[in-house]
CSV table of C-alpha atoms and ligand atoms in Angstrom, one decimal:
chain,number,residue,atom,x,y,z
I,77,MET,CA,20.8,-1.2,9.9
I,78,SER,CA,19.7,0.0,6.9
I,79,TYR,CA,16.5,-1.3,4.4
I,80,SER,CA,17.0,-2.1,0.8
I,81,LEU,CA,14.5,-1.7,-2.5
I,82,PRO,CA,12.6,-5.3,-3.0
I,83,ASP,CA,12.7,-6.2,-6.9
I,84,LEU,CA,9.4,-6.3,-8.0
I,85,PRO,CA,8.1,-9.7,-7.7
I,86,TYR,CA,7.2,-9.4,-11.8
I,87,ALA,CA,8.2,-8.0,-14.8
I,88,TYR,CA,7.8,-4.0,-15.0
I,89,ASN,CA,5.2,-4.5,-17.6
I,90,ALA,CA,3.4,-7.8,-16.0
I,91,LEU,CA,0.4,-5.4,-14.9
I,92,GLU,CA,-0.6,-4.5,-18.7
I,93,PRO,CA,-2.9,-3.3,-19.8
I,94,TYR,CA,-4.3,-2.3,-15.9
I,95,ILE,CA,-0.9,-0.4,-15.2
I,96,ASP,CA,1.6,0.6,-17.5
I,97,GLU,CA,4.6,-0.5,-17.8
I,98,GLN,CA,6.3,3.7,-17.3
I,99,THR,CA,4.5,4.0,-14.1
I,100,MET,CA,5.5,1.1,-12.8
I,101,ARG,CA,8.8,1.9,-13.5
I,102,LEU,CA,8.5,5.0,-12.0
I,103,HIS,CA,7.2,4.4,-9.3
I,104,HIS,CA,9.1,1.6,-8.2
I,105,ASP,CA,12.2,2.9,-9.0
I,106,LYS,CA,11.7,6.5,-8.1
I,107,HIS,CA,8.7,7.1,-6.0
I,108,HIS,CA,9.3,4.0,-3.9
I,109,ASN,CA,13.5,4.4,-3.9
I,110,ALA,CA,12.9,8.3,-2.9
I,111,TYR,CA,10.9,7.2,0.2
I,112,LEU,CA,13.5,4.3,1.0
I,113,THR,CA,16.7,6.4,1.1
I,114,LYS,CA,15.1,9.4,2.9
I,115,PHE,CA,14.0,7.0,5.6
I,116,ASN,CA,17.2,5.3,5.4
I,117,GLU,CA,19.4,8.6,6.3
I,118,ALA,CA,16.6,9.9,8.8
I,119,ILE,CA,17.7,6.5,11.1
I,120,ALA,CA,21.0,5.9,10.3
I,121,GLY,CA,23.1,5.9,13.6
I,122,LYS,CA,19.6,7.0,15.5
I,123,GLU,CA,19.4,4.3,18.8
I,124,PHE,CA,16.3,2.7,17.2
I,125,GLU,CA,17.8,2.3,14.0
I,126,ARG,CA,17.8,-1.4,14.5
I,127,ALA,CA,14.2,-1.3,15.4
I,128,PRO,CA,11.5,-3.3,12.9
I,129,LEU,CA,9.7,-0.9,11.0
I,130,ALA,CA,6.6,-1.9,11.9
I,131,GLU,CA,7.6,-1.1,15.5
I,132,LEU,CA,8.8,2.1,14.6
I,133,LEU,CA,5.2,2.9,12.9
I,134,GLY,CA,3.5,1.8,15.6
I,135,LYS,CA,4.8,3.9,18.5
I,136,ILE,CA,5.2,6.7,15.7
I,137,ASP,CA,3.7,9.2,18.7
I,138,THR,CA,7.2,8.1,20.8
I,139,LEU,CA,9.3,8.9,18.6
I,140,PRO,CA,11.6,11.9,18.8
I,141,GLU,CA,10.1,15.0,17.5
I,142,ALA,CA,13.1,15.4,14.9
I,143,VAL,CA,12.7,11.9,13.2
I,144,ARG,CA,8.8,11.6,13.6
I,145,GLY,CA,7.9,13.5,10.6
I,146,VAL,CA,10.3,11.6,8.4
I,147,VAL,CA,9.7,8.3,9.9
I,148,ARG,CA,6.0,9.3,9.4
I,149,ASN,CA,6.2,9.9,5.7
I,150,HIS,CA,8.9,8.1,4.1
I,151,GLY,CA,8.9,5.0,6.4
I,152,GLY,CA,5.0,4.7,6.1
I,153,GLY,CA,5.9,5.0,2.5
I,154,TYR,CA,8.7,2.7,2.2
I,155,ALA,CA,6.3,0.3,3.9
I,156,ASN,CA,3.1,1.0,1.9
I,157,HIS,CA,4.8,0.4,-1.3
I,158,CYS,CA,6.4,-3.1,-0.3
I,159,LEU,CA,2.9,-4.1,0.8
I,160,PHE,CA,1.6,-2.4,-2.6
I,161,TRP,CA,3.8,-4.6,-4.9
I,162,GLU,CA,3.3,-7.8,-3.3
I,163,ILE,CA,-0.7,-7.3,-3.4
I,164,MET,CA,-0.6,-7.3,-7.3
I,165,GLY,CA,0.7,-9.6,-10.0
I,166,PRO,CA,-0.4,-10.7,-13.3
I,167,GLY,CA,-2.9,-13.5,-14.5
I,168,ALA,CA,-4.7,-12.1,-11.1
I,169,GLY,CA,-7.8,-10.4,-10.0
I,170,GLY,CA,-11.2,-12.1,-9.2
I,171,GLU,CA,-12.2,-13.0,-5.6
I,172,PRO,CA,-10.7,-14.4,-2.9
I,173,SER,CA,-11.6,-17.8,-1.5
I,174,GLY,CA,-11.5,-19.6,1.9
I,175,LYS,CA,-10.9,-18.1,5.1
I,176,LEU,CA,-10.4,-14.6,4.0
I,177,ALA,CA,-13.5,-14.9,1.7
I,178,ASP,CA,-15.4,-15.9,4.7
I,179,ALA,CA,-14.3,-13.1,6.6
I,180,ILE,CA,-15.2,-10.5,3.9
I,181,ASN,CA,-18.4,-12.0,3.7
I,182,SER,CA,-19.5,-12.4,7.3
I,183,THR,CA,-17.9,-8.6,7.5
I,184,PHE,CA,-18.8,-6.7,4.5
I,185,GLY,CA,-22.6,-9.1,3.5
I,186,GLY,CA,-20.6,-10.5,0.6
I,187,PHE,CA,-17.4,-9.5,-1.9
I,188,ALA,CA,-19.4,-7.1,-3.9
I,189,ALA,CA,-20.0,-5.1,-1.1
I,190,PHE,CA,-16.7,-4.8,0.3
I,191,GLN,CA,-15.4,-4.1,-3.3
I,192,GLU,CA,-17.7,-1.2,-3.3
I,193,GLN,CA,-16.6,0.0,0.0
I,194,PHE,CA,-13.2,-0.6,-0.6
I,195,SER,CA,-13.7,1.6,-3.7
I,196,ASN,CA,-15.8,4.5,-2.5
I,197,ALA,CA,-12.5,4.8,0.4
I,198,ALA,CA,-10.2,4.7,-2.6
I,199,GLY,CA,-12.0,7.7,-4.6
I,200,THR,CA,-13.6,10.0,-1.8
I,201,ARG,CA,-9.8,10.3,0.0
I,202,PHE,CA,-9.2,13.8,-1.0
I,203,GLY,CA,-5.6,14.3,-2.4
I,204,SER,CA,-3.0,11.9,-1.6
I,205,GLY,CA,-3.3,8.8,0.5
I,206,TRP,CA,-4.2,4.7,0.7
I,207,ALA,CA,-7.2,2.8,0.9
I,208,TRP,CA,-6.8,-0.4,3.1
I,209,LEU,CA,-8.6,-3.4,4.2
I,210,VAL,CA,-7.0,-4.1,7.3
I,211,VAL,CA,-6.9,-6.8,10.1
I,212,LYS,CA,-7.8,-4.7,13.5
I,213,ASN,CA,-6.6,-6.3,16.7
I,214,GLY,CA,-8.9,-9.3,17.6
I,215,GLY,CA,-9.1,-10.6,14.2
I,216,SER,CA,-12.0,-8.2,12.4
I,217,LEU,CA,-11.3,-6.9,9.0
I,218,ALA,CA,-11.9,-3.2,8.1
I,219,VAL,CA,-11.8,-0.6,5.3
I,220,TYR,CA,-10.5,2.9,5.4
I,221,SER,CA,-8.7,5.0,3.8
I,222,THR,CA,-5.3,7.1,5.3
I,223,ALA,CA,-4.0,10.2,3.8
I,224,ASN,CA,-0.6,10.9,2.4
I,225,GLN,CA,1.6,7.8,3.7
I,226,ASP,CA,0.2,7.3,6.8
I,227,SER,CA,0.3,3.6,7.8
I,228,PRO,CA,-2.7,1.4,9.1
I,229,LEU,CA,0.4,-0.2,11.4
I,230,MET,CA,0.2,4.0,12.9
I,231,SER,CA,-2.9,2.7,14.5
I,232,GLY,CA,-1.9,-0.7,15.3
I,233,ASP,CA,-3.8,-2.6,12.6
I,234,THR,CA,-2.1,-4.9,10.2
I,235,PRO,CA,-2.8,-4.1,6.5
I,236,ILE,CA,-3.2,-6.7,3.8
I,237,LEU,CA,-4.7,-5.1,0.8
I,238,GLY,CA,-3.8,-1.6,0.0
I,239,LEU,CA,-4.4,0.8,-2.8
I,240,ASP,CA,-2.2,3.5,-3.9
I,241,VAL,CA,-4.4,6.7,-5.3
I,242,TRP,CA,-1.2,9.2,-5.2
I,243,GLU,CA,-1.4,10.9,-8.9
I,244,HIS,CA,1.9,9.5,-8.9
I,245,ALA,CA,0.4,5.7,-9.0
I,246,TYR,CA,-2.2,6.3,-12.3
I,247,TYR,CA,-1.9,9.8,-13.9
I,248,LEU,CA,0.0,9.1,-17.3
I,249,LYS,CA,-2.4,6.6,-18.1
I,250,TYR,CA,-5.5,7.3,-16.5
I,251,GLN,CA,-5.0,11.2,-15.6
I,252,ASN,CA,-7.6,12.9,-13.5
I,253,ARG,CA,-10.2,9.6,-14.1
I,254,ARG,CA,-9.5,8.1,-10.2
I,255,PRO,CA,-12.2,6.0,-10.4
I,256,GLU,CA,-11.3,4.0,-13.7
I,257,TYR,CA,-7.9,3.4,-12.7
I,258,VAL,CA,-9.4,1.7,-8.7
I,259,SER,CA,-11.9,-0.3,-11.4
I,260,ALA,CA,-8.9,-1.4,-13.4
I,261,TRP,CA,-7.0,-2.0,-10.1
I,262,TRP,CA,-9.3,-5.1,-9.3
I,263,ASN,CA,-7.8,-7.0,-12.0
I,264,VAL,CA,-4.5,-7.0,-10.9
I,265,VAL,CA,-4.9,-7.9,-7.0
I,266,ASN,CA,-3.4,-10.7,-5.8
I,267,TRP,CA,-5.6,-12.8,-3.8
I,268,ASP,CA,-3.4,-15.9,-2.4
I,269,ALA,CA,-0.7,-13.0,-1.4
I,270,VAL,CA,-3.6,-11.3,0.4
I,271,ALA,CA,-5.0,-14.2,2.0
I,272,GLU,CA,-1.3,-15.2,2.9
I,273,LYS,CA,-1.0,-11.9,5.0
I,274,PHE,CA,-4.5,-12.5,6.1
I,275,ALA,CA,-3.2,-15.8,7.5
I,276,GLN,CA,-0.2,-14.2,9.4
I,277,ALA,CA,-2.2,-11.3,10.7
I,278,LYS,CA,-4.7,-14.0,12.7
D,130,FE2,FE1,3.1,5.5,-4.5
């Protein structure tokens, strides 16, 4: 089995002015594609090649040492970006509603407090990485960041919202101003998609 690059569920320029078209083209067509290609090369012909990626990441420590790093970095990168495209969209932003809103309110003490905690996780991640909202075993929510392309799936958590804070995600438009990128990004969060992932994860 080999994995493939999912099309963006919207046009490359659909997230303007918050995320520019050129960044989206490079990010999807080049960066995401590079993770995919290296991941496929690494698992080709291996005995675990047919295992779902979430399962491989969940048992990363048991994989043969020769492929562990590639699966972690490139399999993680492939999975993280698949989620990233899905949880953004044009005409999005605002706040979640329904059960997801209830869970965020009861966990973090309100949407604004959640947003602050998440933005802080994104802003303080040193170097490259991701900020996450995850569903933990048992169904509770948590916010944290990971380094590089490490996936929450490696810790047994289910990511339902992720923000890429690698420079490739924002440097063309925002240069070194990561906080500006993070605050603009809230305008493209597709809360319906996040709520769907939340419902599936419970
Ligand atoms: Fe990225």
